[in-house]
Short mmCIF file of C-alpha atoms in Angstrom, two decimals:
data_model
loop_
_atom_site.label_atom_id
_atom_site.label_comp_id
_atom_site.label_asym_id
_atom_site.label_seq_id
_atom_site.Cartn_x
_atom_site.Cartn_y
_atom_site.Cartn_z
CA MET A 170 108.78 93.56 89.94
CA TYR A 171 106.42 96.37 90.84
CA THR A 172 103.35 95.97 93.03
CA THR A 173 100.12 97.88 92.51
CA SER A 174 101.12 100.31 95.28
CA ASP A 175 103.92 101.53 92.94
CA LEU A 176 101.41 102.47 90.24
CA ARG A 177 101.39 106.11 89.25
CA LYS A 178 101.24 108.18 86.10
CA GLY A 179 104.59 108.05 84.29
CA LEU A 180 105.68 104.72 85.74
CA LYS A 181 107.34 102.52 83.11
CA ILE A 182 106.47 98.81 83.20
CA GLU A 183 107.13 95.80 81.03
CA ILE A 184 104.35 93.67 79.49
CA ASP A 185 105.06 90.68 77.24
CA GLY A 186 108.60 91.93 76.57
CA ASP A 187 107.62 95.46 75.67
CA PRO A 188 108.13 98.64 77.73
CA TYR A 189 105.07 100.72 78.51
CA VAL A 190 104.49 103.99 80.27
CA ILE A 191 101.37 104.59 82.32
CA THR A 192 99.62 107.65 80.91
CA ASP A 193 96.55 107.53 83.10
CA PHE A 194 95.75 105.72 86.26
CA GLN A 195 92.52 105.32 88.23
CA PHE A 196 91.74 103.61 91.54
CA VAL A 197 88.36 101.85 91.24
CA LYS A 198 86.54 99.60 93.67
CA PRO A 199 83.18 97.97 92.91
CA GLY A 200 80.86 97.84 95.96
CA LYS A 201 82.10 95.14 98.35
CA GLY A 202 84.61 94.15 95.69
CA GLN A 203 88.36 94.24 95.49
CA ALA A 204 90.44 97.29 94.70
CA LEU A 205 91.27 97.61 91.02
CA TYR A 206 93.69 99.85 89.25
CA ARG A 207 92.62 100.85 85.78
CA CYS A 208 95.54 102.03 83.68
CA LYS A 209 95.96 103.54 80.29
CA LEU A 210 99.27 102.38 78.83
CA LYS A 211 101.45 103.54 75.96
CA ASN A 212 103.95 101.29 74.32
CA ILE A 213 107.17 103.28 74.45
CA ILE A 214 108.50 101.71 71.27
CA THR A 215 105.45 101.68 68.99
CA GLY A 216 103.43 104.40 70.61
CA SER A 217 100.32 102.22 70.56
CA THR A 218 97.96 102.52 73.51
CA MET A 219 95.90 100.05 75.50
CA ASP A 220 93.89 99.70 78.72
CA ARG A 221 94.74 97.28 81.45
CA THR A 222 93.11 96.74 84.81
CA TYR A 223 95.18 95.32 87.66
CA ARG A 224 94.11 93.73 90.92
CA SER A 225 95.83 94.58 94.21
CA ALA A 226 97.64 91.27 94.25
CA ASP A 227 98.99 91.63 90.69
CA LYS A 228 102.72 92.11 90.11
CA LEU A 229 104.04 94.15 87.21
CA GLY A 230 107.22 93.72 85.29
CA LYS A 231 110.01 96.25 85.73
CA PRO A 232 111.66 97.07 82.37
CA ASP A 233 115.40 97.34 82.11
CA LEU A 234 115.50 101.01 81.17
CA MET A 235 118.46 103.39 81.23
CA GLN A 236 118.67 106.98 80.16
CA ARG A 237 122.00 108.44 78.97
CA GLU A 238 123.03 112.02 78.22
CA MET A 239 124.45 112.12 74.69
CA VAL A 240 124.98 114.55 71.84
CA TYR A 241 123.69 114.28 68.28
CA SER A 242 126.43 113.73 65.70
CA TYR A 243 125.16 113.02 62.15
CA PRO A 244 122.61 111.06 60.08
CA GLU A 245 123.74 107.75 58.54
CA GLY A 246 121.36 105.94 56.17
CA ASP A 247 118.30 104.84 58.18
CA HIS A 248 119.94 105.79 61.45
CA PHE A 249 121.10 108.75 63.41
CA VAL A 250 124.33 108.66 65.28
CA PHE A 251 124.68 109.95 68.85
CA MET A 252 127.84 110.15 70.94
CA ASP A 253 128.55 109.90 74.60
CA ASP A 254 130.67 113.06 75.19
CA SER A 255 132.67 111.56 78.06
CA THR A 256 133.51 108.15 76.55
CA TYR A 257 133.25 109.04 72.81
CA GLU A 258 131.13 105.89 72.50
CA GLN A 259 128.77 106.10 69.54
CA VAL A 260 125.26 104.65 69.33
CA THR A 261 122.93 104.54 66.34
CA VAL A 262 119.23 105.21 66.73
CA ASP A 263 116.69 103.98 64.20
CA LYS A 264 114.92 106.68 62.18
CA ASP A 265 111.55 105.35 63.34
CA VAL A 266 112.46 106.18 66.90
CA ILE A 267 113.37 109.74 65.91
CA GLY A 268 110.35 110.29 63.68
CA ASP A 269 109.60 113.92 63.03
CA MET A 270 112.07 114.94 65.68
CA LYS A 271 114.67 114.56 62.90
CA TYR A 272 113.77 118.05 61.70
CA PHE A 273 114.88 119.50 65.00
CA LEU A 274 118.18 117.71 65.45
CA VAL A 275 121.14 120.01 65.28
CA GLU A 276 124.75 118.87 65.37
CA ASP A 277 126.11 118.72 68.93
CA MET A 278 122.63 119.09 70.40
CA PRO A 279 122.44 117.52 73.89
CA VAL A 280 119.72 114.86 74.05
CA LYS A 281 118.75 112.10 76.52
CA VAL A 282 118.63 108.67 74.92
CA LEU A 283 116.44 106.00 76.54
CA PHE A 284 117.66 102.43 76.29
CA PHE A 285 115.53 99.32 76.80
CA ASN A 286 117.67 96.16 77.11
CA ASP A 287 120.50 98.18 75.50
CA LEU A 288 118.36 99.14 72.50
CA ALA A 289 117.76 102.88 72.00
CA ILE A 290 113.98 103.36 72.00
CA ASP A 291 113.37 106.99 72.63
CA ILE A 292 115.12 110.36 72.72
CA GLU A 293 114.29 113.45 74.72
CA MET A 294 115.52 116.69 73.13
CA PRO A 295 115.61 120.27 74.42
CA ASN A 296 112.11 121.82 74.48
CA PHE A 297 113.00 124.45 71.95
CA VAL A 298 115.18 124.51 68.85
CA GLU A 299 116.23 127.59 66.78
CA LYS A 300 115.68 127.50 63.04
CA GLU A 301 116.02 129.92 60.12
CA ILE A 302 113.01 130.55 57.87
CA ILE A 303 114.12 130.05 54.26
CA GLU A 304 110.85 130.30 52.43
CA THR A 305 107.57 132.14 53.20
CA GLU A 306 105.19 134.54 51.39
CA PRO A 307 105.64 138.14 52.43
CA GLY A 308 102.99 139.25 54.90
CA ALA A 309 100.73 142.31 54.31
CA ARG A 310 102.35 145.58 55.27
CA GLY A 311 101.89 146.54 58.91
CA ASP A 312 100.26 143.29 59.74
CA THR A 313 101.36 142.44 63.28
CA ALA A 314 98.52 140.11 64.25
CA THR A 315 99.83 136.93 65.83
CA ASN A 316 96.63 134.88 65.59
CA VAL A 317 96.68 134.80 61.79
CA THR A 318 99.30 132.45 60.34
CA LYS A 319 100.83 131.52 56.99
CA PRO A 320 102.92 128.52 55.95
CA ALA A 321 106.75 128.69 56.12
CA LYS A 322 109.68 126.41 55.53
CA VAL A 323 112.83 126.08 57.64
CA ASP A 324 116.27 125.23 56.30
CA ASN A 325 115.77 121.45 56.35
CA GLY A 326 112.41 121.64 54.54
CA TYR A 327 110.21 121.31 57.70
CA GLU A 328 106.95 123.28 57.28
CA ILE A 329 105.35 125.23 60.10
CA SER A 330 102.71 127.89 60.50
CA VAL A 331 104.10 131.29 61.44
CA PRO A 332 102.55 134.72 62.12
CA LEU A 333 102.22 137.04 59.14
CA PHE A 334 105.08 139.30 60.26
CA ILE A 335 107.73 136.59 59.87
CA LYS A 336 110.01 137.15 56.88
CA GLU A 337 112.47 134.92 55.04
CA GLY A 338 115.79 135.04 56.86
CA ASP A 339 114.13 135.43 60.26
CA TRP A 340 115.11 133.03 63.03
CA VAL A 341 112.37 131.41 65.04
CA ARG A 342 112.13 129.03 67.98
CA ILE A 343 110.17 125.84 67.47
CA ASP A 344 108.67 123.87 70.38
CA THR A 345 110.01 120.31 69.81
CA ARG A 346 107.17 118.80 71.91
CA THR A 347 104.45 120.15 69.59
CA GLY A 348 106.44 120.88 66.46
CA GLU A 349 104.89 124.33 66.38
CA TYR A 350 106.23 127.87 66.11
CA ALA A 351 106.98 129.45 69.52
CA ASP A 352 108.41 132.90 68.86
CA ARG A 353 110.81 135.01 66.76
CA ILE A 354 114.31 135.59 68.00
CA SER A 355 116.99 138.06 66.99
CA LYS A 356 120.04 136.20 65.76
CA LYS A 357 123.53 137.35 64.79
CA MET B 94 89.14 125.20 91.90
CA SER B 95 88.50 128.89 92.61
CA LEU B 96 87.52 130.10 96.05
CA SER B 97 84.14 131.22 94.82
CA ALA B 98 83.42 127.85 93.18
CA ARG B 99 84.59 126.14 96.37
CA LYS B 100 82.32 128.28 98.55
CA GLN B 101 79.42 127.53 96.26
CA THR B 102 79.99 123.74 96.37
CA LEU B 103 80.40 123.71 100.14
CA ALA B 104 77.29 125.85 100.60
CA LEU B 105 75.40 123.32 98.45
CA ARG B 106 76.87 120.51 100.58
CA ALA B 107 75.58 122.18 103.73
CA ARG B 108 72.15 122.54 102.18
CA ILE B 109 72.11 118.86 101.21
CA LEU B 110 73.04 117.82 104.77
CA LYS B 111 70.19 119.94 106.14
CA THR B 112 67.82 118.47 103.53
CA MET B 113 68.77 114.93 104.56
CA ARG B 114 68.20 115.66 108.22
CA ALA B 115 64.84 117.32 107.51
CA PHE B 116 63.84 114.35 105.37
CA PHE B 117 64.54 111.79 108.03
CA ASP B 118 63.31 113.92 110.94
CA ALA B 119 59.98 114.31 109.13
CA ARG B 120 59.77 110.50 108.80
CA ASP B 121 60.22 109.89 112.54
CA TYR B 122 63.84 108.82 112.28
CA THR B 123 66.12 109.69 115.19
CA GLU B 124 69.58 111.01 114.36
CA VAL B 125 72.19 109.08 116.33
CA GLU B 126 75.95 109.09 116.77
CA THR B 127 77.79 105.84 117.30
CA PRO B 128 81.52 105.37 118.14
CA VAL B 129 83.99 106.44 115.54
CA ARG B 130 86.79 104.58 117.32
CA VAL B 131 85.78 100.96 117.62
CA ALA B 132 87.17 97.88 119.35
CA THR B 133 86.93 95.88 116.14
CA PRO B 134 85.95 96.90 112.65
CA ALA B 135 83.29 95.01 110.69
CA LEU B 136 84.80 92.02 108.87
CA GLU B 137 84.51 92.61 105.13
CA ASP B 138 86.35 90.89 102.33
CA HIS B 139 87.96 93.92 100.81
CA ILE B 140 87.69 96.74 103.38
CA ASP B 141 90.73 97.55 105.51
CA ALA B 142 90.52 99.61 108.69
CA GLU B 143 92.84 102.35 109.85
CA PRO B 144 94.29 101.54 113.31
CA SER B 145 93.81 104.12 116.08
CA GLY B 146 95.92 103.18 119.11
CA ASP B 147 94.52 99.89 120.42
CA HIS B 148 91.31 100.51 118.47
CA TRP B 149 90.38 101.05 114.88
CA LEU B 150 88.55 103.89 113.12
CA ARG B 151 85.18 102.64 111.91
CA THR B 152 84.87 101.64 108.29
CA SER B 153 81.11 101.96 108.63
CA PRO B 154 78.70 102.63 111.52
CA GLU B 155 76.77 99.46 110.64
CA LEU B 156 77.38 97.13 113.59
CA HIS B 157 76.78 99.72 116.27
CA MET B 158 73.63 101.00 114.58
CA LYS B 159 72.32 97.44 114.32
CA ARG B 160 72.97 96.96 118.00
CA MET B 161 70.68 99.89 118.55
CA VAL B 162 68.06 98.25 116.34
CA CYS B 163 68.39 95.11 118.42
CA ALA B 164 67.92 97.20 121.56
CA GLY B 165 64.60 98.54 120.24
CA PHE B 166 65.32 101.59 118.13
CA GLU B 167 62.95 101.40 115.19
CA ARG B 168 64.14 104.16 112.88
CA ILE B 169 67.61 105.64 113.15
CA TYR B 170 69.98 107.53 110.86
CA GLN B 171 73.47 108.84 111.08
CA ILE B 172 75.60 111.20 109.03
CA GLY B 173 79.31 110.97 109.89
CA PRO B 174 82.83 110.15 108.91
CA CYS B 175 84.09 106.66 107.99
CA PHE B 176 87.61 105.62 107.26
CA ARG B 177 89.01 103.04 104.87
CA ARG B 178 92.70 102.40 104.63
CA GLY B 179 94.36 102.77 101.26
CA GLU B 180 91.31 103.97 99.38
CA ALA B 181 92.27 107.06 97.43
CA GLY B 182 91.25 108.00 93.95
CA ALA B 183 88.83 110.16 91.99
CA ARG B 184 85.85 108.57 93.83
CA HIS B 185 87.53 107.51 97.05
CA ARG B 186 89.04 109.22 100.07
CA PRO B 187 90.47 107.40 103.07
CA GLU B 188 88.10 109.59 105.16
CA TYR B 189 84.65 110.26 103.79
CA THR B 190 81.12 111.00 104.92
CA MET B 191 78.43 108.34 105.04
CA LEU B 192 74.71 108.66 105.51
CA GLU B 193 73.33 105.45 106.95
CA TRP B 194 69.83 104.57 108.06
CA TYR B 195 67.91 101.57 109.47
CA ARG B 196 64.21 100.91 109.60
CA THR B 197 62.54 98.00 111.27
CA GLY B 198 59.61 96.18 109.66
CA ALA B 199 61.03 97.03 106.26
CA ASP B 200 62.86 95.20 103.54
CA CYS B 201 65.19 96.52 100.85
CA ARG B 202 62.32 97.10 98.46
CA ASP B 203 60.95 99.60 100.94
CA LEU B 204 64.30 101.28 100.95
CA GLU B 205 64.19 101.63 97.18
CA ARG B 206 61.05 103.73 97.52
CA GLU B 207 62.50 105.69 100.41
CA THR B 208 65.75 106.40 98.55
CA HIS B 209 63.72 107.57 95.55
CA ALA B 210 61.85 109.94 97.86
CA LEU B 211 65.14 111.17 99.36
CA LEU B 212 66.56 111.92 95.90
CA ARG B 213 63.39 113.82 95.04
CA ALA B 214 63.71 115.84 98.24
CA VAL B 215 67.29 116.67 97.28
CA CYS B 216 66.21 117.79 93.84
CA GLU B 217 63.50 119.95 95.36
CA ALA B 218 66.01 121.59 97.71
CA VAL B 219 68.41 122.32 94.88
CA GLY B 220 65.59 123.40 92.51
CA ARG B 221 66.85 121.19 89.71
CA SER B 222 66.64 117.51 88.94
CA GLU B 223 68.99 116.77 85.98
CA PHE B 224 72.63 116.22 86.84
CA MET B 225 75.33 114.59 84.73
CA GLY B 226 72.61 113.59 82.26
CA VAL B 227 70.56 111.80 84.92
CA ASP B 228 67.14 112.82 86.12
CA LEU B 229 67.57 112.18 89.87
CA SER B 230 63.87 112.65 90.57
CA ALA B 231 62.81 109.91 88.15
CA GLU B 232 61.75 106.46 89.25
CA PRO B 233 64.86 104.27 89.29
CA VAL B 234 65.16 101.47 86.72
CA ARG B 235 65.89 98.03 88.20
CA HIS B 236 68.44 95.49 86.91
CA THR B 237 69.17 92.23 88.64
CA VAL B 238 72.88 91.38 88.71
CA ARG B 239 72.05 88.27 86.76
CA ASP B 240 70.31 90.14 83.95
CA ALA B 241 72.90 92.87 83.80
CA PHE B 242 75.77 90.34 83.57
CA TRP B 243 73.96 88.20 80.99
CA LEU B 244 73.29 91.21 78.90
CA TRP B 245 76.58 93.05 79.10
CA ALA B 246 79.18 90.53 80.23
CA GLY B 247 77.74 87.30 78.79
CA TRP B 248 77.73 85.11 81.88
CA ASP B 249 75.79 84.44 85.05
CA PRO B 250 77.67 85.13 88.30
CA VAL B 251 74.76 83.84 90.41
CA GLU B 252 75.04 80.38 88.89
CA ALA B 253 78.85 80.15 89.11
CA PHE B 254 80.66 82.94 90.89
CA ASP B 255 84.15 84.01 89.90
CA GLU B 256 85.43 86.82 92.03
CA ASP B 257 88.05 88.30 89.74
CA ARG B 258 85.87 88.06 86.70
CA PHE B 259 82.94 89.57 88.57
CA ASP B 260 84.91 92.57 89.81
CA LEU B 261 86.50 93.21 86.41
CA ASP B 262 83.36 92.81 84.39
CA LEU B 263 81.35 94.90 86.83
CA THR B 264 83.74 97.86 86.46
CA GLU B 265 84.63 97.39 82.77
CA LYS B 266 81.41 96.12 81.21
CA VAL B 267 78.40 96.64 83.45
CA GLU B 268 79.08 100.06 85.06
CA PRO B 269 79.83 101.76 81.72
CA MET B 270 76.39 100.60 80.52
CA LEU B 271 74.74 101.82 83.69
CA ALA B 272 76.44 105.17 83.04
CA GLN B 273 74.31 105.54 79.90
CA CYS B 274 71.08 105.37 81.85
CA PRO B 275 69.30 108.77 82.11
CA VAL B 276 67.56 107.77 85.38
CA PRO B 277 68.83 106.31 88.66
CA VAL B 278 69.61 102.57 88.51
CA ILE B 279 69.08 99.95 91.18
CA LEU B 280 71.38 96.95 90.65
CA THR B 281 69.89 94.20 92.78
CA ASP B 282 69.95 90.55 93.80
CA PHE B 283 73.63 89.96 94.27
CA PRO B 284 75.29 86.50 94.20
CA ALA B 285 75.57 84.74 97.59
CA GLU B 286 79.33 85.33 97.56
CA ARG B 287 78.65 89.07 97.58
CA ALA B 288 75.81 88.94 100.14
CA ALA B 289 77.93 90.60 102.87
CA LEU B 290 75.40 91.23 105.69
CA ALA B 291 72.28 90.75 103.63
CA ARG B 292 69.50 88.21 104.00
CA MET B 293 69.26 85.54 101.29
CA SER B 294 66.12 85.12 99.17
CA ALA B 295 64.13 81.86 98.99
CA ASP B 296 64.88 81.58 95.25
CA THR B 297 66.87 78.73 93.67
CA PRO B 298 69.68 79.57 93.55
CA PRO B 299 69.24 82.10 96.35
CA VAL B 300 70.34 85.65 95.80
CA ALA B 301 71.20 88.32 98.36
CA GLN B 302 68.50 90.80 99.19
CA ARG B 303 70.87 93.57 98.53
CA TRP B 304 70.96 96.40 95.98
CA GLU B 305 73.20 99.23 94.99
CA LEU B 306 72.17 102.60 93.67
CA TYR B 307 73.99 103.93 90.59
CA LEU B 308 73.83 107.50 89.28
CA ALA B 309 75.65 108.22 86.05
CA GLY B 310 77.46 104.87 86.40
CA MET B 311 78.78 105.68 89.86
CA GLU B 312 77.81 103.51 92.80
CA LEU B 313 76.28 105.65 95.56
CA ALA B 314 74.53 103.43 98.03
CA ASN B 315 74.26 99.90 99.24
CA ALA B 316 71.11 98.53 100.87
CA TYR B 317 70.21 95.24 102.55
CA THR B 318 67.33 93.43 103.94
CA GLU B 319 69.37 92.75 107.04
CA LEU B 320 70.51 89.31 108.02
CA THR B 321 69.12 88.79 111.51
CA GLU B 322 70.26 85.23 112.31
CA ALA B 323 73.25 85.24 114.63
CA ALA B 324 74.55 81.78 113.70
CA GLU B 325 74.57 82.57 109.97
CA GLN B 326 76.17 85.92 110.67
CA ARG B 327 78.94 84.27 112.66
CA ARG B 328 79.48 81.78 109.86
CA ARG B 329 79.85 84.57 107.32
CA PHE B 330 82.28 86.48 109.57
CA GLU B 331 84.34 83.29 109.92
CA ILE B 332 84.43 82.62 106.15
CA CYS B 333 85.39 86.26 105.58
CA GLY B 334 88.14 86.02 108.16
CA GLN B 335 89.56 82.88 106.48
CA GLY B 336 89.50 84.62 103.13
CA ARG B 337 91.33 87.66 104.55
CA ALA B 338 93.96 85.39 106.12
CA LEU B 339 94.48 83.60 102.79
CA ARG B 340 94.99 86.89 101.00
CA GLY B 341 97.37 88.10 103.65
CA GLN B 342 95.05 90.79 104.97
CA GLU B 343 94.72 91.52 108.66
CA VAL B 344 91.96 89.42 110.26
CA TYR B 345 89.99 91.52 112.74
CA PRO B 346 88.43 89.81 115.73
CA ILE B 347 84.73 89.03 115.41
CA ASP B 348 82.49 91.73 116.97
CA GLU B 349 81.07 89.62 119.83
CA PRO B 350 78.89 92.33 121.35
CA PHE B 351 77.16 92.63 117.96
CA LEU B 352 76.59 88.88 117.68
CA THR B 353 75.34 88.80 121.29
CA ALA B 354 72.81 91.49 120.38
CA LEU B 355 71.75 89.48 117.34
CA GLU B 356 71.36 86.39 119.44
CA LYS B 357 68.99 88.21 121.72
CA GLY B 358 66.95 89.05 118.62
CA MET B 359 66.83 91.54 115.84
CA PRO B 360 63.48 92.57 114.39
CA PRO B 361 63.07 92.32 110.58
CA CYS B 362 64.89 95.33 109.34
CA ALA B 363 66.47 97.01 106.33
CA GLY B 364 69.46 99.26 106.29
CA ILE B 365 71.34 101.38 103.72
CA ALA B 366 74.55 103.36 103.50
CA LEU B 367 74.82 106.21 101.05
CA GLY B 368 78.06 108.03 100.22
CA VAL B 369 77.40 111.72 100.86
CA ASP B 370 80.47 112.81 98.93
CA ARG B 371 79.46 110.74 95.89
CA LEU B 372 75.98 112.31 95.90
CA MET B 373 77.68 115.72 96.12
CA MET B 374 79.88 114.80 93.15
CA VAL B 375 76.74 114.21 91.10
CA LEU B 376 75.07 117.42 92.30
CA ALA B 377 78.23 119.49 91.66
CA GLU B 378 78.81 117.57 88.45
CA THR B 379 82.40 116.85 89.19
CA ASP B 380 84.60 113.80 88.54
CA ASP B 381 86.83 114.40 91.51
CA ILE B 382 85.68 113.72 95.07
CA ARG B 383 88.13 116.24 96.44
CA ASN B 384 86.15 119.00 94.83
CA VAL B 385 83.20 118.38 97.12
CA ARG B 386 85.04 118.14 100.43
CA ALA B 387 86.61 121.06 102.38
CA PHE B 388 89.77 118.99 102.82
#
């Protein structure tokens, strides 16, 4: 169990059998009253958020969480398969956990898989992924402005906004945290 | 925060401190300094003191200032540091600055008027009166605790007090509503269980002659018509000590020199403590107390 003195942003706690992460945390104390800790919480599995206020004396559940370094192998139906490189053990992760991150998965990509009671509930991938642009309108000649964008598609069909100077066949880096274009890279 | 913004805020802070002193000096108050290291801190339900060798750092100058009132000082004020263990957050620092003043022959209604006058003097010194959507110079609006809780939390803490529910509803239901108010708010007539060192009213059920000042939903000051009966004060200290023991908090010895002074007699008196840093937060329009202190 955690006590309120353990509370901080980023702490993962368990409430009614679900793991939550504290996204915001505030010490409050009404005049002559007891210390209270007002927390904003995000359910790590569903992503839903809620507010909870704890009293100093309250105890908080400690979730059974474990993070493992794994590599991405291949998609399989409604799942994605990851492998532990050292033991060759394979785990499947539900597509709902991966969400839009599926567009950024590349074979053999190293990821961190978060387990809650042995169930994979979240993955953390590298901040940037490299992708080839396979479809985009040609930009106007000599247009090098970076603040004007146009739609483009990468090889797996994912759509992003790119600057006008990006051409089909160019390689770009995408920020996996925002899903947005980061920069153009020269490749092979 | 940039250096220039920091300089500006601290210059404003210095001006406010000067304004406060000029305000009280002009009203025949004497500025006093009482011990910062004390033999025993005031017993309060939820305030913990920082030890300092075989003493403690004061959590408030209250008991020493009241001893001066008992000794015959009629109007005194103090601006100085107070220390509260474990209090750190956007509105709390373990070391912070308190303005505290006492006036004999007055009750807490008188202090409402005087606080209003002080806020107006502050606005005049700054040349502006609206901060964080609140007109600081305006006449404060009054809410009794009872009305505020009926209105926004749906129950009456004066009739039947529930500590956990009171604290939670005050922070989650009442204070957010007070934050909507475009003028200062006086939240007054607290339940007996939250009387602290205030005198009780003659109403049925009795309420504490105590109020708190709110600006933009933030509590800034706490005022009492002071309890002057030594026996009742001792009884409250003892109940408070028992509560602290039950909750596993340290139980500080009762401040006997203070009770002795009360026994010899305290004139009718009102007193108030105002958080200087919190006032500065409003004037600097910042949500973080660290922005208005040098360290």
